Amino acid sequence: MTRMIPPRAVGLTLLALVAIGCSTFRASNQPLARWDPEQGYRPSVLAEQHPIDDVMLMLAFSGGGTRAAALSYGVLQQLRDTPVASGRLLDEVDAITSVSGGSFTSAYYALHGDGIFADFEQRMLRNDLQGGLIRSLLNPINWFRMIGAFFSRSELAIGLYDRNVFDGATFEDLIAAKGPLVQINATDLEAGSHFTFFQPQFDFLCSDLSSFSVARAVTASSAVPAAFAPIVLRNYAGSCGFEKPAWLESALADRKSNPRRFRAATILSEYLDASARPYIHLLDGGIADNIGLRIPLQNVLLAGGLRAREEKLDGHFRHVAVIVVNAEVHPKPEFGLAASAPGLRDILGSVSSTQIYSYNFDTIELMRESLAQWAKTLPPAPDGSRVDASLIVVDFEKLADPAERDFFNAVPTTLSLPDATVDRLIAVGRKLLRESAEYQSLVERLKPQDRH
């Protein structure tokens, strides 16, 4: 005999499904009650807590899933173990810019400092986060949750990263940690440009970053298109008394003589019209810049040059160094072994890799040229010595052994890697930095002077 389901139960179930399907958007970012240029997660506030001395050291962590997170973690270990006159070179780090997989490492270090060396390997690098996401997707409870328009695989990732890695931390916790400034970067799909999770960017939205989840920012930074849905922010522009900074007006009037500066200012100014841009849709930061170097270049450009930027941060540095941790890989395409034409998937993958590689190369060379120019424009020290600038690039192409290079170029972009691969990535990060001629030169200049 077939058992009948009570009509009332059927009705309640349908009602619940309709309620889920008609769920309304709840903004994850909160409005800013009143704009205050001296408050929030911004460079000036972090510089007071973490003053820049005569060394300005910035790190850039690329995308690449756990491969990028482990490689950048190895670089942090090597910086920790490098003695200089002031103590450890790690303590000289003033800022980290990161995208995608590199944002896991940068955010964790900013929150925990040396605590990263105690548990980051277990909590993130050796944790099967990708498997955790798959298990969440297979959970029937989450099937119902995802019927709604505003709960997605990205929300599952945020919850997973919060529980396993970031413990519900917010950007207010980043301020309290008093670590270096970390710029976690995503891509604004409508603007076609990077979007940085720090208060100066949120000022344009009249939004308060302090209560925003670090896990949500990292998810936006690493949300690969198609695999994850965009992270959506609400634009509250015009509600907090935000005043356009003088540099923005200057840049908008500088179209002919400096079109790059004008374009960057135009993108920012478009956020000021909430009726035209009521929502911001964010995906993987690697879409706009997979090594995160364009962001500091643009910040200096908008400020009117490094000298103006130095004055804003009240810095008087004698050494400027940028360490780029580039986890980019160049796997050998299998279609190169066949006479037949490659399939659409292989073609699209090859085109995408070629574009990223070319853009990364140009970005690194632009930073190299900019550093040389900045060193010339900054004022000399009281003894007349000029500021020295260093660009140090850590990437797999620097490996002399072809077999070792091939191994790392074959490591996939995923959030789950074997422990042995993680071990090798950490070790090669240390090795590549330690053996870099540019790094050795920088350490030589910063080591304790022999007084005998």
Coordinates of N, CA, C and O in Angstrom, one line a residue, residues 23-192:
S23 N 14.7 34.5 -2.1 CA 15.5 35.2 -1.1 C 16.1 36.5 -1.6 O 16.4 36.6 -2.8
T24 N 16.1 37.5 -0.8 CA 16.6 38.8 -1.2 C 18.0 39.0 -0.9 O 18.6 38.3 -0.1
F25 N 18.6 39.9 -1.7 CA 20.1 40.1 -1.6 C 20.4 40.8 -0.3 O 19.8 41.8 0.1
R26 N 21.3 40.3 0.5 CA 21.8 40.9 1.7 C 23.3 41.2 1.5 O 24.1 40.3 1.3
A27 N 23.5 42.5 1.5 CA 24.9 43.0 1.3 C 25.9 42.5 2.3 O 25.6 42.5 3.5
S28 N 27.0 42.0 1.9 CA 28.1 41.5 2.8 C 28.9 42.7 3.3 O 29.6 42.5 4.2
N29 N 28.9 43.8 2.6 CA 29.6 45.0 3.0 C 28.6 46.0 3.6 O 27.5 46.2 3.1
Q30 N 29.1 46.6 4.7 CA 28.2 47.6 5.4 C 28.5 49.0 5.0 O 29.6 49.4 4.6
P31 N 27.4 49.9 5.2 CA 27.7 51.3 4.9 C 28.6 52.0 5.9 O 28.6 51.5 7.0
L32 N 29.2 53.0 5.4 CA 30.1 53.8 6.3 C 29.3 54.9 6.9 O 28.8 55.7 6.1
A33 N 29.2 55.0 8.2 CA 28.4 56.0 8.8 C 28.9 57.4 8.5 O 28.1 58.3 8.1
R34 N 30.2 57.6 8.6 CA 30.8 58.9 8.3 C 32.2 58.7 7.9 O 33.0 58.1 8.6
W35 N 32.6 59.3 6.8 CA 33.9 59.1 6.2 C 34.9 59.8 7.1 O 34.8 61.0 7.5
D36 N 36.0 59.1 7.4 CA 37.1 59.7 8.2 C 38.4 59.2 7.6 O 38.8 58.0 7.6
P37 N 39.2 60.1 6.9 CA 40.4 59.7 6.2 C 41.5 59.2 7.1 O 42.5 58.7 6.6
E38 N 41.3 59.3 8.4 CA 42.3 58.9 9.4 C 42.0 57.5 10.1 O 42.7 57.1 11.0
Q39 N 40.9 56.9 9.6 CA 40.4 55.7 10.3 C 40.3 54.6 9.2 O 40.2 54.8 8.0
G40 N 40.3 53.3 9.7 CA 40.1 52.2 8.9 C 41.4 51.6 8.4 O 42.5 52.0 8.7
Y41 N 41.2 50.5 7.6 CA 42.3 49.7 7.1 C 42.9 50.4 5.9 O 42.5 50.2 4.8
R42 N 43.8 51.4 6.2 CA 44.4 52.2 5.1 C 45.9 52.3 5.4 O 46.4 52.2 6.5
P43 N 46.7 52.6 4.3 CA 48.2 52.7 4.5 C 48.6 53.7 5.6 O 49.6 53.3 6.4
S44 N 48.0 54.8 5.8 CA 48.5 55.8 6.8 C 48.3 55.2 8.2 O 49.2 55.4 9.0
V45 N 47.2 54.5 8.4 CA 46.9 53.9 9.7 C 47.9 52.8 10.0 O 48.5 52.7 11.1
L46 N 48.2 52.0 9.0 CA 49.1 50.8 9.2 C 50.5 51.3 9.3 O 51.3 50.7 10.1
A47 N 50.9 52.5 8.7 CA 52.2 53.0 8.8 C 52.5 53.5 10.2 O 53.7 53.5 10.6
E48 N 51.5 54.0 10.9 CA 51.7 54.5 12.2 C 52.0 53.3 13.2 O 52.8 53.4 14.1
Q49 N 51.3 52.2 12.9 CA 51.5 51.0 13.8 C 52.8 50.2 13.4 O 53.4 49.6 14.2
H50 N 53.1 50.3 12.1 CA 54.2 49.5 11.5 C 55.1 50.5 10.7 O 55.1 50.5 9.5
P51 N 55.8 51.4 11.4 CA 56.5 52.5 10.7 C 57.6 52.0 9.7 O 58.2 51.0 9.9
I52 N 57.7 52.7 8.6 CA 58.7 52.4 7.6 C 60.0 53.1 8.0 O 60.0 54.3 8.1
D53 N 61.0 52.3 8.1 CA 62.3 52.9 8.5 C 63.1 53.2 7.2 O 62.5 53.6 6.2
D54 N 64.4 53.0 7.2 CA 65.2 53.3 6.0 C 65.1 52.2 4.9 O 65.7 52.3 3.8
V55 N 64.3 51.1 5.2 CA 64.1 50.1 4.2 C 62.6 50.0 3.9 O 61.8 49.8 4.8
M56 N 62.2 50.2 2.6 CA 60.8 49.9 2.3 C 60.8 48.6 1.4 O 61.3 48.6 0.3
L57 N 60.3 47.6 2.0 CA 60.3 46.2 1.4 C 58.8 45.8 1.1 O 58.0 45.8 2.1
M58 N 58.5 45.5 -0.1 CA 57.2 45.1 -0.5 C 57.3 43.7 -1.1 O 58.3 43.4 -1.9
L59 N 56.3 42.8 -0.8 CA 56.2 41.5 -1.4 C 55.0 41.5 -2.3 O 54.0 42.1 -2.0
A60 N 55.1 40.7 -3.4 CA 54.0 40.5 -4.3 C 53.8 39.0 -4.5 O 54.7 38.3 -4.9
F61 N 52.6 38.4 -4.1 CA 52.3 37.0 -4.1 C 51.3 36.8 -5.2 O 50.2 37.3 -5.2
S62 N 51.7 35.9 -6.2 CA 50.9 35.7 -7.4 C 49.8 34.7 -7.1 O 49.7 34.1 -6.0
G63 N 49.0 34.5 -8.1 CA 48.0 33.4 -8.1 C 48.5 32.1 -8.4 O 49.7 32.0 -8.8
G64 N 47.7 31.0 -8.2 CA 48.2 29.7 -8.5 C 47.8 28.7 -7.5 O 48.5 27.7 -7.3
G65 N 46.7 28.9 -6.8 CA 46.2 28.0 -5.8 C 47.2 27.6 -4.7 O 48.0 28.5 -4.3
T66 N 47.2 26.4 -4.2 CA 48.1 26.0 -3.2 C 49.5 26.1 -3.6 O 50.4 26.3 -2.8
R67 N 49.8 25.9 -4.9 CA 51.1 26.0 -5.4 C 51.7 27.4 -5.1 O 52.8 27.6 -4.6
A68 N 50.9 28.5 -5.3 CA 51.3 29.8 -5.0 C 51.4 30.1 -3.5 O 52.3 30.7 -3.0
A69 N 50.4 29.5 -2.8 CA 50.5 29.7 -1.3 C 51.7 29.1 -0.7 O 52.3 29.7 0.2
A70 N 52.1 27.9 -1.1 CA 53.2 27.2 -0.6 C 54.5 27.9 -1.0 O 55.5 28.0 -0.2
L71 N 54.6 28.3 -2.3 CA 55.8 29.0 -2.7 C 56.1 30.3 -1.9 O 57.2 30.6 -1.5
S72 N 55.0 31.1 -1.7 CA 55.2 32.3 -1.0 C 55.5 32.1 0.5 O 56.2 32.8 1.1
Y73 N 54.9 31.0 1.0 CA 55.2 30.6 2.4 C 56.7 30.3 2.6 O 57.3 30.7 3.6
G74 N 57.3 29.6 1.6 CA 58.7 29.3 1.6 C 59.5 30.6 1.6 O 60.6 30.7 2.3
V75 N 59.1 31.6 0.8 CA 59.8 32.8 0.8 C 59.7 33.5 2.2 O 60.7 34.1 2.6
L76 N 58.6 33.5 2.8 CA 58.5 34.1 4.2 C 59.5 33.4 5.1 O 60.1 34.0 6.0
Q77 N 59.6 32.1 5.0 CA 60.5 31.3 5.9 C 61.9 31.8 5.7 O 62.7 32.0 6.6
Q78 N 62.3 32.0 4.4 CA 63.7 32.4 4.1 C 63.9 33.8 4.6 O 65.0 34.2 5.1
L79 N 62.9 34.7 4.5 CA 63.1 36.1 5.0 C 63.2 36.1 6.5 O 64.0 36.8 7.1
R80 N 62.5 35.2 7.2 CA 62.6 35.0 8.6 C 64.0 34.6 9.0 O 64.6 35.0 10.1
D81 N 64.7 33.8 8.2 CA 66.0 33.2 8.6 C 67.1 34.0 8.0 O 68.3 33.5 8.0
T82 N 66.9 35.2 7.5 CA 67.9 36.1 6.9 C 68.2 37.2 7.9 O 67.4 38.1 8.1
P83 N 69.4 37.2 8.5 CA 69.7 38.3 9.4 C 70.2 39.5 8.7 O 70.9 39.5 7.7
V84 N 69.8 40.7 9.2 CA 70.2 42.0 8.7 C 70.5 42.9 9.9 O 70.3 42.4 11.1
A85 N 71.0 44.1 9.7 CA 71.4 44.9 10.8 C 70.3 45.2 11.8 O 70.5 45.2 13.0
S86 N 69.0 45.3 11.3 CA 67.9 45.6 12.2 C 67.3 44.3 12.9 O 66.5 44.4 13.7
G87 N 67.8 43.1 12.5 CA 67.3 41.9 13.1 C 67.1 40.9 12.0 O 68.0 40.3 11.4
R88 N 65.8 40.6 11.6 CA 65.5 39.7 10.5 C 64.9 40.5 9.3 O 64.2 41.5 9.5
L89 N 65.2 40.0 8.1 CA 64.7 40.7 7.0 C 63.2 40.7 6.9 O 62.5 41.6 6.4
L90 N 62.6 39.6 7.5 CA 61.1 39.5 7.5 C 60.5 40.7 8.2 O 59.4 41.2 7.8
D91 N 61.1 41.2 9.2 CA 60.6 42.3 10.0 C 60.6 43.6 9.2 O 60.0 44.6 9.7
E92 N 61.3 43.6 8.1 CA 61.4 44.8 7.3 C 60.2 44.9 6.3 O 60.1 45.9 5.6
V93 N 59.4 43.9 6.2 CA 58.3 43.9 5.2 C 57.3 44.9 5.6 O 56.7 44.9 6.7
D94 N 57.0 45.8 4.7 CA 56.0 46.9 5.0 C 54.7 46.7 4.3 O 53.7 47.1 4.8
A95 N 54.7 46.0 3.2 CA 53.4 45.7 2.5 C 53.5 44.5 1.7 O 54.6 44.1 1.2
I96 N 52.3 43.8 1.5 CA 52.2 42.7 0.6 C 51.0 42.9 -0.3 O 49.9 43.2 0.2
T97 N 51.2 42.7 -1.6 CA 50.1 42.8 -2.5 C 49.9 41.3 -3.0 O 50.9 40.7 -3.3
S98 N 48.7 40.9 -3.1 CA 48.5 39.5 -3.5 C 47.2 39.3 -4.3 O 46.3 40.1 -4.2
V99 N 47.2 38.2 -5.0 CA 46.0 37.7 -5.7 C 45.8 36.2 -5.5 O 46.8 35.5 -5.3
S100 N 44.6 35.8 -5.6 CA 44.2 34.4 -5.7 C 44.9 33.6 -4.6 O 44.8 33.9 -3.4
G101 N 45.6 32.5 -5.0 CA 46.2 31.6 -4.0 C 47.2 32.3 -3.1 O 47.3 31.9 -1.9
G102 N 47.9 33.3 -3.6 CA 48.9 34.1 -2.8 C 48.2 34.8 -1.7 O 48.8 35.2 -0.6
S103 N 46.9 35.1 -1.8 CA 46.2 35.9 -0.8 C 45.9 35.1 0.5 O 45.8 35.6 1.6
F104 N 45.9 33.7 0.4 CA 45.8 32.9 1.6 C 47.0 33.2 2.5 O 46.9 33.4 3.7
T105 N 48.2 33.2 1.9 CA 49.4 33.3 2.7 C 49.5 34.8 3.2 O 49.9 35.0 4.4
S106 N 49.3 35.7 2.4 CA 49.4 37.1 2.8 C 48.5 37.5 3.9 O 48.9 38.1 4.9
A107 N 47.2 37.1 3.8 CA 46.2 37.4 4.8 C 46.5 36.7 6.1 O 46.4 37.3 7.2
Y108 N 47.0 35.4 6.0 CA 47.3 34.7 7.3 C 48.5 35.3 8.0 O 48.5 35.4 9.2
Y109 N 49.5 35.7 7.2 CA 50.7 36.3 7.8 C 50.3 37.6 8.5 O 50.8 38.0 9.6
A110 N 49.5 38.4 7.8 CA 49.1 39.7 8.4 C 48.3 39.6 9.7 O 48.4 40.4 10.6
L111 N 47.5 38.5 9.8 CA 46.7 38.3 11.0 C 47.6 37.7 12.1 O 47.4 38.0 13.3
H112 N 48.5 36.8 11.8 CA 49.2 36.0 12.8 C 50.7 36.2 13.0 O 51.3 35.7 13.9
G113 N 51.3 37.0 12.1 CA 52.7 37.2 12.1 C 53.5 35.9 12.2 O 53.2 35.0 11.4
D114 N 54.4 35.8 13.1 CA 55.2 34.5 13.2 C 54.4 33.3 13.5 O 54.8 32.2 13.3
G115 N 53.1 33.5 13.9 CA 52.2 32.4 14.1 C 52.0 31.6 12.9 O 51.6 30.4 13.0
I116 N 52.2 32.2 11.7 CA 52.0 31.4 10.5 C 52.9 30.2 10.4 O 52.6 29.2 9.8
F117 N 54.1 30.3 11.0 CA 55.0 29.2 11.0 C 54.7 28.0 11.9 O 55.2 27.0 11.8
A118 N 53.7 28.3 12.7 CA 53.2 27.2 13.6 C 52.2 26.3 13.1 O 52.2 25.1 13.3
D119 N 51.2 26.9 12.3 CA 50.1 26.1 11.9 C 49.5 26.3 10.5 O 48.6 25.7 10.1
F120 N 50.1 27.2 9.7 CA 49.6 27.5 8.4 C 49.7 26.2 7.4 O 48.8 26.0 6.6
E121 N 50.8 25.5 7.6 CA 51.0 24.3 6.8 C 49.8 23.3 7.0 O 49.2 22.8 6.1
Q122 N 49.5 23.1 8.3 CA 48.4 22.2 8.6 C 47.0 22.7 8.2 O 46.2 22.0 7.7
R123 N 46.8 24.0 8.5 CA 45.5 24.5 8.3 C 45.1 24.8 6.8 O 43.9 24.8 6.5
M124 N 46.1 25.2 6.1 CA 45.9 25.5 4.7 C 46.6 24.6 3.7 O 46.0 24.0 2.8
L125 N 47.9 24.6 3.7 CA 48.7 24.0 2.7 C 48.5 22.5 2.6 O 48.5 21.9 1.5
R126 N 48.3 21.9 3.7 CA 48.2 20.4 3.7 C 46.7 20.0 4.0 O 46.4 18.8 4.3
N127 N 45.8 21.0 4.0 CA 44.4 20.8 4.2 C 43.7 20.6 2.8 O 43.9 21.4 1.9
D128 N 43.0 19.6 2.6 CA 42.3 19.3 1.4 C 41.1 20.3 1.2 O 39.9 19.8 1.3
L129 N 41.3 21.5 1.0 CA 40.2 22.5 0.9 C 39.4 22.2 -0.3 O 38.1 22.4 -0.3
Q130 N 40.0 21.7 -1.4 CA 39.2 21.4 -2.6 C 38.3 20.3 -2.3 O 37.1 20.3 -2.8
G131 N 38.7 19.3 -1.6 CA 37.9 18.2 -1.3 C 36.7 18.6 -0.3 O 35.6 18.2 -0.4
G132 N 37.1 19.6 0.6 CA 36.0 20.1 1.4 C 35.0 20.8 0.7 O 33.8 20.7 1.0
L133 N 35.3 21.6 -0.4 CA 34.3 22.2 -1.2 C 33.5 21.2 -1.9 O 32.2 21.4 -2.0
I134 N 34.1 20.2 -2.4 CA 33.3 19.1 -3.1 C 32.3 18.5 -2.2 O 31.1 18.3 -2.5
R135 N 32.8 18.2 -1.0 CA 31.9 17.5 0.0 C 30.7 18.5 0.4 O 29.6 18.0 0.6
S136 N 31.0 19.8 0.4 CA 29.9 20.7 0.7 C 28.9 20.8 -0.4 O 27.7 20.9 -0.2
L137 N 29.4 20.7 -1.6 CA 28.5 20.7 -2.8 C 27.6 19.4 -2.8 O 26.5 19.4 -3.3
L138 N 28.1 18.3 -2.3 CA 27.4 17.0 -2.3 C 26.4 16.9 -1.1 O 25.6 16.0 -1.0
N139 N 26.5 17.9 -0.2 CA 25.6 17.9 1.0 C 24.2 18.4 0.6 O 24.0 19.5 0.1
P140 N 23.2 17.5 0.8 CA 21.8 17.9 0.3 C 21.3 19.2 1.0 O 20.5 19.9 0.3
I141 N 21.7 19.5 2.2 CA 21.3 20.7 2.8 C 21.7 21.9 2.0 O 20.9 22.9 1.8
N142 N 22.9 21.9 1.4 CA 23.4 23.0 0.6 C 22.7 23.1 -0.8 O 22.7 24.1 -1.4
W143 N 22.1 21.9 -1.2 CA 21.3 22.0 -2.5 C 20.2 23.0 -2.3 O 19.9 23.8 -3.2
F144 N 19.5 22.9 -1.2 CA 18.3 23.7 -1.0 C 18.8 25.2 -0.8 O 18.1 26.1 -1.2
R145 N 19.9 25.3 -0.1 CA 20.4 26.7 0.1 C 20.7 27.4 -1.2 O 20.6 28.6 -1.3
M146 N 21.3 26.6 -2.2 CA 21.7 27.2 -3.4 C 20.5 27.4 -4.4 O 20.8 27.9 -5.5
I147 N 19.3 27.0 -4.0 CA 18.2 27.3 -4.8 C 18.0 28.8 -4.9 O 17.6 29.4 -5.9
G148 N 18.3 29.5 -3.8 CA 18.2 31.0 -3.7 C 19.2 31.6 -4.7 O 20.2 31.1 -5.0
A149 N 18.8 32.8 -5.1 CA 19.6 33.5 -6.1 C 21.0 34.0 -5.5 O 21.9 34.3 -6.2
F150 N 21.0 34.1 -4.1 CA 22.2 34.8 -3.5 C 23.0 33.9 -2.6 O 23.7 34.3 -1.8
F151 N 22.8 32.6 -2.8 CA 23.7 31.6 -2.1 C 24.3 30.8 -3.2 O 23.6 30.2 -4.0
S152 N 25.6 30.7 -3.2 CA 26.3 30.0 -4.3 C 27.5 29.2 -3.8 O 27.8 29.1 -2.6
R153 N 28.3 28.7 -4.7 CA 29.5 27.9 -4.4 C 30.5 28.9 -3.7 O 31.3 28.4 -2.9
S154 N 30.5 30.1 -4.1 CA 31.4 31.1 -3.4 C 31.0 31.2 -1.9 O 31.9 31.3 -1.1
E155 N 29.7 31.2 -1.6 CA 29.3 31.2 -0.2 C 29.8 30.0 0.6 O 30.2 30.1 1.7
L156 N 29.8 28.8 -0.1 CA 30.3 27.6 0.5 C 31.8 27.8 0.8 O 32.3 27.3 1.8
A157 N 32.5 28.3 -0.2 CA 33.9 28.5 0.0 C 34.2 29.5 1.1 O 35.2 29.2 1.9
I158 N 33.5 30.6 1.2 CA 33.7 31.5 2.3 C 33.5 30.8 3.7 O 34.4 31.0 4.6
G159 N 32.5 30.0 3.8 CA 32.3 29.3 5.1 C 33.4 28.3 5.4 O 33.9 28.2 6.5
L160 N 33.8 27.6 4.3 CA 34.9 26.6 4.5 C 36.2 27.3 4.9 O 36.9 26.9 5.8
Y161 N 36.6 28.4 4.2 CA 37.8 29.1 4.5 C 37.8 29.8 5.9 O 38.8 29.8 6.6
D162 N 36.6 30.3 6.3 CA 36.4 30.9 7.6 C 36.6 29.8 8.7 O 37.3 30.1 9.7
R163 N 36.0 28.6 8.6 CA 36.2 27.6 9.6 C 37.6 27.0 9.7 O 38.1 26.8 10.7
N164 N 38.2 26.8 8.5 CA 39.4 26.0 8.5 C 40.7 26.9 8.5 O 41.7 26.4 9.0
V165 N 40.6 28.2 8.1 CA 41.8 29.0 8.0 C 41.7 30.3 8.8 O 42.6 30.6 9.6
F166 N 40.7 31.1 8.6 CA 40.7 32.4 9.1 C 39.9 32.7 10.4 O 39.9 33.8 10.9
D167 N 39.1 31.7 10.9 CA 38.5 31.8 12.2 C 37.6 33.0 12.3 O 37.5 33.7 13.4
G168 N 36.9 33.4 11.2 CA 36.0 34.5 11.3 C 36.6 35.9 11.4 O 35.9 36.9 11.7
A169 N 37.9 36.0 11.1 CA 38.6 37.3 11.2 C 38.0 38.3 10.2 O 37.6 38.0 9.1
T170 N 38.1 39.6 10.6 CA 37.6 40.7 9.8 C 38.8 41.7 9.6 O 39.9 41.5 10.2
F171 N 38.6 42.7 8.8 CA 39.7 43.7 8.6 C 39.9 44.5 9.8 O 41.0 45.1 10.0
E172 N 39.0 44.6 10.8 CA 39.3 45.2 12.0 C 40.3 44.4 12.8 O 41.2 44.9 13.5
D173 N 40.3 43.0 12.7 CA 41.3 42.2 13.3 C 42.6 42.4 12.6 O 43.7 42.3 13.3
L174 N 42.7 42.7 11.3 CA 43.9 43.0 10.7 C 44.6 44.2 11.2 O 45.8 44.3 11.4
I175 N 43.7 45.2 11.5 CA 44.3 46.5 12.1 C 44.9 46.1 13.5 O 46.0 46.6 13.8
A176 N 44.1 45.4 14.3 CA 44.6 45.0 15.6 C 45.8 44.2 15.6 O 46.6 44.3 16.6
A177 N 46.1 43.4 14.6 CA 47.2 42.6 14.5 C 48.5 43.4 14.3 O 49.6 42.9 14.6
K178 N 48.4 44.6 13.8 CA 49.6 45.5 13.6 C 50.7 44.9 12.8 O 51.8 45.2 13.0
G179 N 50.3 44.2 11.8 CA 51.2 43.7 10.8 C 51.4 44.6 9.6 O 50.9 45.7 9.6
P180 N 52.1 44.1 8.6 CA 52.3 44.9 7.4 C 51.0 45.1 6.7 O 50.0 44.3 6.8
L181 N 50.9 46.1 5.9 CA 49.7 46.4 5.0 C 49.6 45.2 4.0 O 50.5 44.9 3.3
V182 N 48.4 44.6 4.0 CA 48.2 43.6 3.0 C 47.1 44.1 2.0 O 46.0 44.5 2.5
Q183 N 47.3 44.1 0.8 CA 46.4 44.4 -0.3 C 45.9 43.2 -1.0 O 46.6 42.7 -1.9
I184 N 44.7 42.7 -0.6 CA 44.1 41.5 -1.2 C 43.4 42.0 -2.4 O 42.5 42.9 -2.3
N185 N 43.6 41.5 -3.6 CA 43.1 42.0 -4.9 C 42.2 41.0 -5.6 O 42.5 39.9 -5.7
A186 N 41.1 41.6 -6.0 CA 40.1 40.8 -6.9 C 40.0 41.6 -8.2 O 40.7 42.6 -8.4
T187 N 39.1 41.2 -9.1 CA 38.9 41.9 -10.3 C 37.4 42.3 -10.4 O 36.5 41.5 -10.2
D188 N 37.2 43.6 -10.7 CA 35.9 44.2 -10.9 C 35.5 43.9 -12.3 O 36.1 44.4 -13.2
L189 N 34.5 43.0 -12.5 CA 34.1 42.6 -13.8 C 33.6 43.7 -14.7 O 34.0 43.8 -15.9
E190 N 32.8 44.6 -14.2 CA 32.3 45.7 -15.0 C 33.4 46.7 -15.4 O 33.4 47.1 -16.5
A191 N 34.3 47.0 -14.4 CA 35.3 48.0 -14.7 C 36.5 47.4 -15.5 O 37.2 48.1 -16.2
G192 N 36.6 46.0 -15.5 CA 37.7 45.4 -16.2 C 39.0 45.8 -15.5 O 40.1 45.8 -16.2

